[in-house]
Short mmCIF file of C-alpha atoms (C1' of nucleotides) in Angstrom, two decimals:
data_model
loop_
_atom_site.label_atom_id
_atom_site.label_comp_id
_atom_site.label_asym_id
_atom_site.label_seq_id
_atom_site.Cartn_x
_atom_site.Cartn_y
_atom_site.Cartn_z
CA MET A 437 93.62 96.45 119.50
CA THR A 438 90.89 97.66 117.20
CA GLU A 439 91.80 95.70 114.35
CA GLN A 440 90.80 92.58 116.14
CA ASN A 441 87.45 94.08 116.19
CA LYS A 442 87.75 94.82 112.48
CA SER A 443 86.81 92.57 109.74
CA THR A 444 87.56 89.03 110.16
CA ASN A 445 88.02 88.59 106.18
CA GLY A 446 85.98 85.25 106.44
CA ALA A 447 88.04 83.94 109.02
CA GLN A 448 86.16 82.03 111.74
CA GLU A 449 85.53 83.98 114.92
CA GLN A 450 87.81 82.60 117.80
CA PRO A 451 87.44 83.01 121.32
CA TYR A 452 89.52 85.50 123.13
CA PRO A 453 91.94 84.67 124.42
CA PRO A 454 92.67 81.84 122.08
CA PRO A 455 93.36 78.50 123.33
CA VAL A 456 96.58 78.13 125.07
CA GLN A 457 97.74 74.81 123.41
CA VAL A 458 97.95 75.05 119.87
CA PRO A 459 98.50 71.56 118.56
CA TYR A 460 101.91 71.43 116.60
CA PRO A 461 102.80 68.39 114.96
CA GLN A 462 106.41 68.13 115.14
CA PRO A 463 108.28 70.16 117.66
CA TYR A 464 111.39 71.86 116.67
CA ALA A 465 114.22 69.53 117.50
CA GLY A 466 117.37 71.55 117.17
CA PRO A 467 119.94 72.08 119.66
CA TYR A 468 118.45 75.51 120.52
CA PRO A 469 115.94 76.58 121.32
CA PRO A 470 115.57 74.21 124.18
CA PRO A 471 112.28 71.90 124.23
CA PRO A 472 109.15 73.41 125.27
CA GLY A 473 108.12 72.92 128.92
CA ALA A 474 111.90 73.77 130.07
CA GLY A 475 110.47 76.75 132.08
CA PRO A 476 107.82 77.70 134.43
CA TYR A 477 105.70 78.73 131.53
CA PRO A 478 103.06 77.13 129.21
CA PRO A 479 104.90 75.00 126.89
CA GLY A 480 103.76 76.60 123.90
CA PRO A 481 104.50 75.96 120.85
CA TYR A 482 104.12 79.64 119.80
CA PHE A 483 104.75 81.28 116.64
CA ALA A 484 106.71 84.22 115.50
CA TYR A 485 107.85 86.01 112.48
CA PRO A 486 111.44 86.27 111.72
CA PRO A 487 112.45 89.87 110.87
CA ALA A 488 114.76 88.95 107.87
CA PRO A 489 117.32 86.53 106.85
CA ALA A 490 120.29 87.15 109.10
CA ASP A 491 122.75 85.46 106.40
CA GLY A 492 121.53 87.23 103.28
CA ASN A 493 119.57 84.27 102.16
CA HIS A 494 117.82 85.59 99.11
CA GLY A 495 116.71 84.18 96.09
CA GLU A 496 117.93 84.70 92.61
CA ASN A 497 115.48 87.75 92.25
CA GLY A 498 116.66 89.19 95.37
CA GLN A 499 113.65 88.01 96.95
CA ASN A 500 113.60 86.99 100.54
CA VAL A 501 113.65 83.29 100.44
CA VAL A 502 113.08 83.03 104.33
CA PRO A 503 109.54 81.44 104.71
CA PRO A 504 107.15 83.97 106.10
CA GLY A 505 106.60 81.61 108.95
CA PRO A 506 104.99 81.10 111.27
CA TYR A 507 108.02 80.23 112.97
CA MET A 508 108.25 78.40 116.15
CA MET A 509 109.23 79.98 119.49
CA PHE A 510 108.87 79.16 122.99
CA GLY A 511 109.26 80.78 126.40
CA PRO A 512 107.54 83.16 128.86
CA PRO A 513 106.20 86.52 127.87
CA GLY A 514 109.19 88.45 126.81
CA VAL A 515 111.37 85.68 125.66
CA VAL A 516 111.44 84.30 122.19
CA TYR A 517 113.94 82.19 120.92
CA TYR A 518 115.74 82.45 117.42
CA PRO A 519 113.32 80.91 114.92
CA GLN A 520 115.83 79.50 112.69
CA PRO A 521 115.57 75.84 112.12
CA PRO A 522 118.55 73.47 111.98
CA GLN A 523 120.53 73.43 108.65
CA GLY A 524 118.66 71.71 105.85
CA GLN A 525 115.52 71.51 108.17
CA ALA A 526 112.36 73.32 107.65
CA PHE A 527 109.43 73.89 110.08
CA PRO A 528 106.51 71.67 109.71
CA ALA A 529 103.61 74.08 108.43
CA PRO A 530 101.51 75.56 111.12
CA PRO A 531 98.46 74.37 112.46
CA VAL A 532 95.44 75.15 110.50
CA SER A 533 94.02 77.02 113.38
CA ALA A 534 97.20 79.33 113.45
CA SER A 535 97.25 79.97 109.75
CA ALA A 536 94.08 81.51 109.56
CA PRO A 537 94.61 84.63 111.75
CA VAL A 538 91.67 85.92 113.79
CA GLY A 539 90.61 89.09 112.66
CA THR A 540 93.22 89.95 110.32
CA LYS A 541 93.07 90.89 106.73
CA ALA A 542 95.63 91.86 103.90
CA LYS A 543 96.00 95.40 103.58
CA ARG A 544 94.09 97.11 101.21
CA LYS A 545 95.99 98.36 98.14
CA GLN A 546 94.38 100.93 96.38
CA VAL A 547 94.99 102.08 92.71
CA LYS A 548 96.06 105.67 92.22
CA MET A 549 93.30 106.45 90.05
CA ALA A 550 90.00 104.65 89.63
CA CYS A 551 88.05 105.06 86.29
CA THR A 552 85.20 107.18 86.14
CA ASN A 553 82.82 104.16 86.08
CA CYS A 554 84.51 102.22 88.95
CA ALA A 555 84.51 105.51 91.06
CA ALA A 556 80.93 106.03 90.51
CA ALA A 557 80.06 102.61 91.49
CA CYS A 558 82.54 102.44 94.50
CA LYS A 559 84.10 99.39 93.00
CA ARG A 560 87.53 98.10 92.90
CA CYS A 561 89.45 99.30 89.57
CA ASP A 562 92.76 98.50 88.34
CA GLU A 563 95.46 100.44 86.49
CA SER A 564 94.67 99.17 83.27
CA ARG A 565 92.58 101.10 80.78
CA PRO A 566 89.92 99.92 80.04
CA CYS A 567 89.93 98.47 83.38
CA GLU A 568 88.96 94.78 84.25
CA ARG A 569 85.53 95.73 85.41
CA CYS A 570 84.79 98.20 82.53
CA GLN A 571 85.71 95.36 80.03
CA LYS A 572 83.50 92.98 81.73
CA TYR A 573 80.59 95.04 81.49
CA GLY A 574 81.47 95.98 78.05
CA ILE A 575 81.78 100.11 78.75
CA SER A 576 85.37 100.20 78.00
CA GLY A 577 84.62 103.33 76.00
CA SER A 578 83.86 105.50 79.01
CA CYS A 579 86.71 103.87 80.98
CA ILE A 580 88.82 107.02 81.69
CA ASP A 581 90.54 108.47 84.79
CA GLY A 582 88.65 110.95 86.50
CA GLN A 583 89.98 114.53 87.39
CA ARG A 584 91.70 114.66 90.66
CA LYS A 585 90.72 117.66 92.64
CA GLU A 586 93.21 120.18 93.97
CA ARG A 587 93.96 119.95 97.51
CA LYS A 588 92.99 122.65 99.62
CA LYS A 589 95.56 124.95 100.64
CA GLY A 590 96.30 127.50 103.34
CA ILE A 591 94.50 125.71 105.86
CA LYS A 592 95.93 126.74 109.16
CA ARG A 593 96.18 124.12 111.80
CA GLY A 594 97.31 123.93 115.47
CA PRO A 595 100.49 123.08 116.98
CA TYR A 596 101.38 119.51 116.21
CA LYS A 597 101.67 116.64 119.04
CA ARG A 598 104.95 115.08 118.68
CA LYS A 599 105.05 111.31 119.02
CA PRO A 600 107.60 109.93 121.54
CA LYS A 601 110.47 108.93 120.22
CA SER A 602 111.24 105.29 120.42
CA HIS A 603 114.71 104.32 121.96
CA SER A 604 116.12 102.23 119.21
CA ASP A 605 119.64 103.17 120.02
CA SER A 606 119.18 101.41 123.40
CA GLY A 607 117.88 98.58 121.69
CA ASN A 608 114.35 99.02 122.72
CA PHE A 609 112.04 97.79 120.38
CA SER A 610 108.92 100.20 120.61
CA GLY A 611 106.71 97.79 118.93
CA GLU A 612 106.23 100.31 116.29
CA TRP A 613 107.59 100.46 112.75
CA THR A 614 107.60 103.09 110.23
CA PRO A 615 104.60 102.69 107.89
CA PRO A 616 105.43 101.44 104.52
CA GLY A 617 105.49 103.95 101.80
CA THR A 618 106.93 106.68 103.92
CA GLN A 619 110.39 107.24 104.93
CA ALA A 620 110.81 103.85 106.48
CA PRO A 621 114.07 102.02 106.64
CA SER A 622 113.82 99.24 104.34
CA ALA A 623 113.80 95.81 105.81
CA PRO A 624 117.04 93.94 105.83
CA THR A 625 118.33 92.66 102.68
CA ALA A 626 121.34 90.71 101.57
CA THR A 627 123.14 94.02 101.10
CA THR A 628 121.95 95.30 104.63
CA PRO A 629 122.07 92.47 106.87
CA ALA A 630 119.65 92.19 109.75
CA PRO A 631 120.66 94.04 112.84
CA SER A 632 121.02 92.35 116.10
CA LEU A 633 121.12 94.63 118.73
CA HIS A 634 120.37 98.35 117.56
CA ALA A 635 118.25 99.49 114.95
CA VAL A 636 115.88 96.78 115.83
CA THR A 637 112.92 98.90 114.42
CA GLN A 638 114.42 98.67 110.80
CA PHE A 639 112.48 95.47 110.53
CA ALA A 640 109.76 95.26 108.03
CA PRO A 641 106.14 95.48 109.44
CA PRO A 642 104.84 92.10 110.69
CA PRO A 643 102.90 90.25 107.92
CA GLU A 644 99.22 90.50 108.24
CA GLY A 645 98.01 88.26 110.90
CA TYR A 646 101.00 88.78 113.20
CA TYR A 647 101.34 91.45 115.99
CA PRO A 648 104.46 93.02 117.37
CA ALA A 649 105.74 91.59 120.36
CA THR A 650 108.25 93.44 122.26
CA ILE A 651 112.30 92.90 122.22
CA MET A 652 112.73 89.30 122.89
CA TYR A 653 115.73 88.02 124.87
CA PRO A 654 117.18 84.41 125.02
CA PRO A 655 115.96 82.15 127.54
CA PRO A 656 118.24 81.49 130.65
CA PRO A 657 119.58 78.04 129.09
CA TYR A 658 120.85 80.07 126.20
CA ILE A 659 124.45 80.45 126.23
CA HIS A 660 125.79 83.63 124.13
CA PRO A 661 128.46 82.92 121.63
CA PRO A 662 131.51 84.66 121.83
CA GLU A 663 131.10 88.45 120.55
CA GLY A 664 130.92 88.88 116.86
CA GLN A 665 130.39 85.03 116.41
CA PRO A 666 127.06 83.60 115.25
CA GLY A 667 125.25 81.47 117.61
CA ALA A 668 125.07 77.64 116.88
CA ASP A 669 121.60 78.13 115.77
CA GLY A 670 122.62 80.53 113.18
CA ALA A 671 121.75 83.41 115.24
CA PRO A 672 123.42 86.76 114.28
CA PRO A 673 126.33 87.73 116.41
CA HIS A 674 125.68 89.84 119.52
CA PRO A 675 127.48 92.97 119.87
CA ASN A 676 129.23 93.40 123.11
CA GLY A 677 128.26 90.16 124.05
CA GLN A 678 124.83 91.07 124.85
CA PRO A 679 121.88 89.18 124.03
CA PRO A 680 120.09 89.68 121.03
CA MET A 681 117.22 91.80 121.01
CA MET A 682 114.85 91.14 118.04
CA PRO A 683 111.34 91.91 117.34
CA TYR A 684 108.98 89.28 116.80
CA TYR A 685 105.58 89.25 115.71
CA ILE A 686 103.01 87.17 117.78
CA HIS A 687 100.61 85.47 115.78
CA PRO A 688 97.13 85.64 117.04
CA GLY A 689 96.85 82.04 117.25
CA ALA A 690 100.05 81.91 119.48
CA TYR A 691 99.98 82.20 123.36
CA PRO A 692 99.62 84.51 125.13
CA PRO A 693 97.67 86.36 122.51
CA TYR A 694 98.14 89.71 120.99
CA GLY A 695 101.59 90.57 121.75
CA HIS A 696 101.00 91.50 125.41
CA TYR A 697 104.43 91.25 126.52
CA PRO A 698 106.23 93.25 129.12
CA MET A 699 109.64 94.40 128.22
CA TYR A 700 112.73 93.32 130.28
CA PRO A 701 115.62 94.94 128.88
CA PRO A 702 118.90 94.24 130.72
CA HIS A 703 119.46 97.72 132.01
CA MET A 704 116.21 97.74 133.40
CA PRO A 705 114.47 95.93 136.24
CA PRO A 706 111.63 94.06 135.14
CA PRO A 707 108.16 95.65 135.94
CA PRO A 708 107.60 94.34 139.57
CA SER A 709 104.07 94.00 140.64
CA ASN A 710 101.78 95.26 137.76
CA THR A 711 103.29 92.65 135.24
CA ALA A 712 100.76 90.00 134.59
CA PRO A 713 101.76 86.46 134.86
CA PRO A 714 102.33 84.56 131.81
CA GLY A 715 99.34 84.22 129.60
CA GLN A 716 97.47 87.09 131.27
CA PRO A 717 97.81 90.77 129.56
CA PRO A 718 99.96 92.98 131.45
CA ALA A 719 98.93 96.39 132.74
CA ALA A 720 98.12 98.73 129.87
CA GLN A 721 100.82 100.55 128.38
CA GLU A 722 103.17 97.67 128.07
CA LEU A 723 102.78 97.52 124.63
CA THR A 724 100.69 100.27 123.10
CA THR A 725 101.12 99.14 119.36
CA VAL A 726 99.48 96.11 119.13
CA ASN A 727 98.35 96.27 115.69
CA PRO A 728 99.95 97.60 112.43
CA SER A 729 96.91 98.66 110.79
CA ASP A 730 95.75 100.88 113.77
CA THR A 731 98.19 103.63 112.81
CA SER A 732 95.58 104.93 110.38
CA LYS A 733 92.53 106.87 110.79
CA LYS A 734 93.73 109.33 113.27
CA ASP A 735 91.95 112.49 111.89
CA ASP A 736 88.71 111.37 113.04
CA GLU A 737 88.70 109.47 116.37
CA PRO A 738 85.13 109.53 117.25
CA ASP A 739 84.78 107.37 113.85
CA ALA A 740 86.36 104.61 115.75
CA PRO A 741 84.64 101.25 114.85
CA LEU A 742 81.81 99.93 117.07
CA ALA A 743 83.05 97.78 119.85
CA ASN A 744 81.38 94.64 118.29
CA GLY A 745 83.58 95.44 115.20
CA LYS A 746 80.50 96.10 113.20
CA LYS A 747 80.12 99.13 111.16
CA ARG A 748 77.85 101.35 112.18
CA PRO A 749 74.40 101.03 110.93
CA ARG A 750 73.36 103.38 107.79
CA SER A 751 71.96 106.31 108.67
CA SER A 752 69.75 106.69 105.45
CA LYS A 753 68.32 103.13 105.28
CA SER A 754 65.26 104.02 107.17
CA GLY A 755 62.86 104.05 104.47
CA GLU A 756 64.46 107.06 102.92
CA PRO A 757 64.04 106.65 99.25
CA LYS A 758 67.10 106.02 97.22
CA ASN A 759 68.59 108.62 95.03
CA LYS A 760 69.96 106.75 92.17
CA ARG A 761 73.37 107.61 91.95
CA SER A 762 73.26 110.81 93.69
CA LYS A 763 76.04 109.86 96.10
CA VAL A 764 77.01 113.08 98.11
CA THR A 765 80.64 113.24 98.65
CA ARG A 766 82.23 114.52 101.79
CA ASN A 767 82.76 117.83 100.70
CA GLY A 768 78.95 117.80 100.29
CA LYS A 769 79.19 117.92 96.52
CA ASP A 770 76.86 115.84 94.66
CA LYS A 771 79.06 113.38 92.19
CA GLU A 772 76.08 113.41 89.93
CA GLU A 773 76.99 116.97 88.93
CA GLU A 774 80.53 116.12 88.32
CA GLY A 775 79.80 114.07 85.17
CA THR A 776 79.89 110.75 86.92
CA PRO A 777 78.85 107.90 84.58
CA SER A 778 75.20 107.90 85.13
CA GLU A 779 74.74 108.83 81.55
CA ALA A 780 78.35 107.31 80.42
CA GLU A 781 77.03 104.02 81.76
CA PRO A 782 75.03 102.27 79.00
CA SER A 783 71.79 100.82 79.88
CA GLY A 784 71.57 102.05 83.49
CA ASP A 785 73.66 101.12 86.38
CA ILE A 786 76.26 98.62 85.91
CA ALA A 787 77.68 98.73 89.49
CA VAL A 788 78.71 95.27 90.45
"C1'" DG B 381 69.92 83.99 94.67
"C1'" DT B 382 72.12 87.74 92.50
"C1'" DC B 383 72.50 92.47 91.42
"C1'" DC B 384 73.25 96.90 92.98
"C1'" DT B 385 73.65 100.80 96.24
"C1'" DC B 386 76.24 103.41 99.12
"C1'" DG B 387 77.91 104.72 104.09
"C1'" DG B 388 82.04 104.96 105.76
"C1'" DA B 389 86.54 102.52 106.74
"C1'" DC B 390 90.54 102.59 104.77
"C1'" DG B 391 94.63 104.56 102.17
"C1'" DG B 392 97.84 107.73 99.78
"C1'" DT B 393 99.84 111.96 100.01
"C1'" DA B 394 100.17 116.84 100.05
"C1'" DA B 395 100.23 120.81 103.04
"C1'" DA B 396 101.48 122.61 107.45
"C1'" DC B 397 104.58 122.45 111.01
"C1'" DC B 398 108.56 121.37 113.65
"C1'" DT B 399 113.45 120.60 114.52
"C1'" DA B 400 118.28 120.50 113.81
"C1'" DA C 837 116.46 121.79 104.42
"C1'" DG C 838 114.69 117.72 105.58
"C1'" DG C 839 111.35 115.23 108.67
"C1'" DT C 840 107.17 114.60 110.93
"C1'" DT C 841 102.26 115.25 111.67
"C1'" DT C 842 97.85 116.34 110.20
"C1'" DA C 843 94.01 115.82 107.46
"C1'" DC C 844 92.01 116.33 102.56
"C1'" DC C 845 90.35 113.52 99.16
"C1'" DG C 846 89.77 109.09 96.65
"C1'" DT C 847 89.06 104.15 96.72
"C1'" DC C 848 86.59 100.40 97.50
"C1'" DC C 849 84.63 97.06 101.06
"C1'" DG C 850 80.65 95.00 102.50
"C1'" DA C 851 75.86 94.92 104.59
"C1'" DG C 852 71.57 95.15 103.26
"C1'" DG C 853 67.62 96.51 99.99
"C1'" DA C 854 65.91 95.69 95.19
"C1'" DC C 855 65.02 92.89 91.50
"C1'" DC C 856 64.58 88.37 89.09
#
DNA sequence: GTCCTCGGACGGTAAACCTA
DNA sequence: AGGTTTACCGTCCGAGGACC
């Protein structure tokens, strides 16, 4: 849960765990799910993120027109109801406290190649040339792409540690997804409808601010529709009459927080003793992947962020004289010598 | 108060490794 | 051969010092 500790992106710090009750103006009034408070668990409301439109509900440009949530859900840990509202109805806007996720921010998007000026100033660049920043500072003439170093070759490595395979075949949602940009199966689309039982890992990663829960099961009051028939709530058909297992994403403002949900697959007995009661984080290992962004930064574990979420203090700030535009790169090479724009930049430094 | 610097977190991706 | 894992290398956020 290191992401929790990371940047808050200006969002207010909120206590952990978040308040149990998140005010919600208009409880969902459809035939399904049942009203809050139906079970021996906190009445919610909770919020979840729908994996994809099950009915191929897409916009004109093929864009997913299902609102990104948050959606309402109810139930005890491990149980989330289908979030679809009744036909023609929309869920009310989430409470403000829930729409400003705790400790989250949009994933940083990098340009493929920053211009030499931006690279030297360690500032955001864009694809255009001259880039926006260079235009702003009137140095368009020197706004050129740098030269990318060739990658080292022939470096031997030790044996790889294979990651445990997730059992998506049996419907288990591992709580992980393939990182975007890799060989990830694409999110369900109009042509590839949302799966319901297997291949639950084929959903897109949760939006920023949401956290993966585990497979979700319908609550006891739910009556499964006949095999292959959509539920009255619009839920997708249930193969073999089994309950749908869908990964949902827990909003940080939800309760219980941070997706600490034990799994109760139908073919497995629920964890007996070490399962925490609703609202309590269960014993470790229940859901290891809690945050999407935690997949990165594995090559240097000791570099983990400080416990308080702050960056470690700068090492060279202790009265050491600043060496203007003399940034030493990771490989020990001084950028100054690589023809960085210390002279390309007119009238001294333009870093912003 | 604004500007500027730059440490280091983060992201992209190629190379090395693994498995069918 | 194709998929997975690792780690190199670049980008750029954001804290904090410098400057006006």
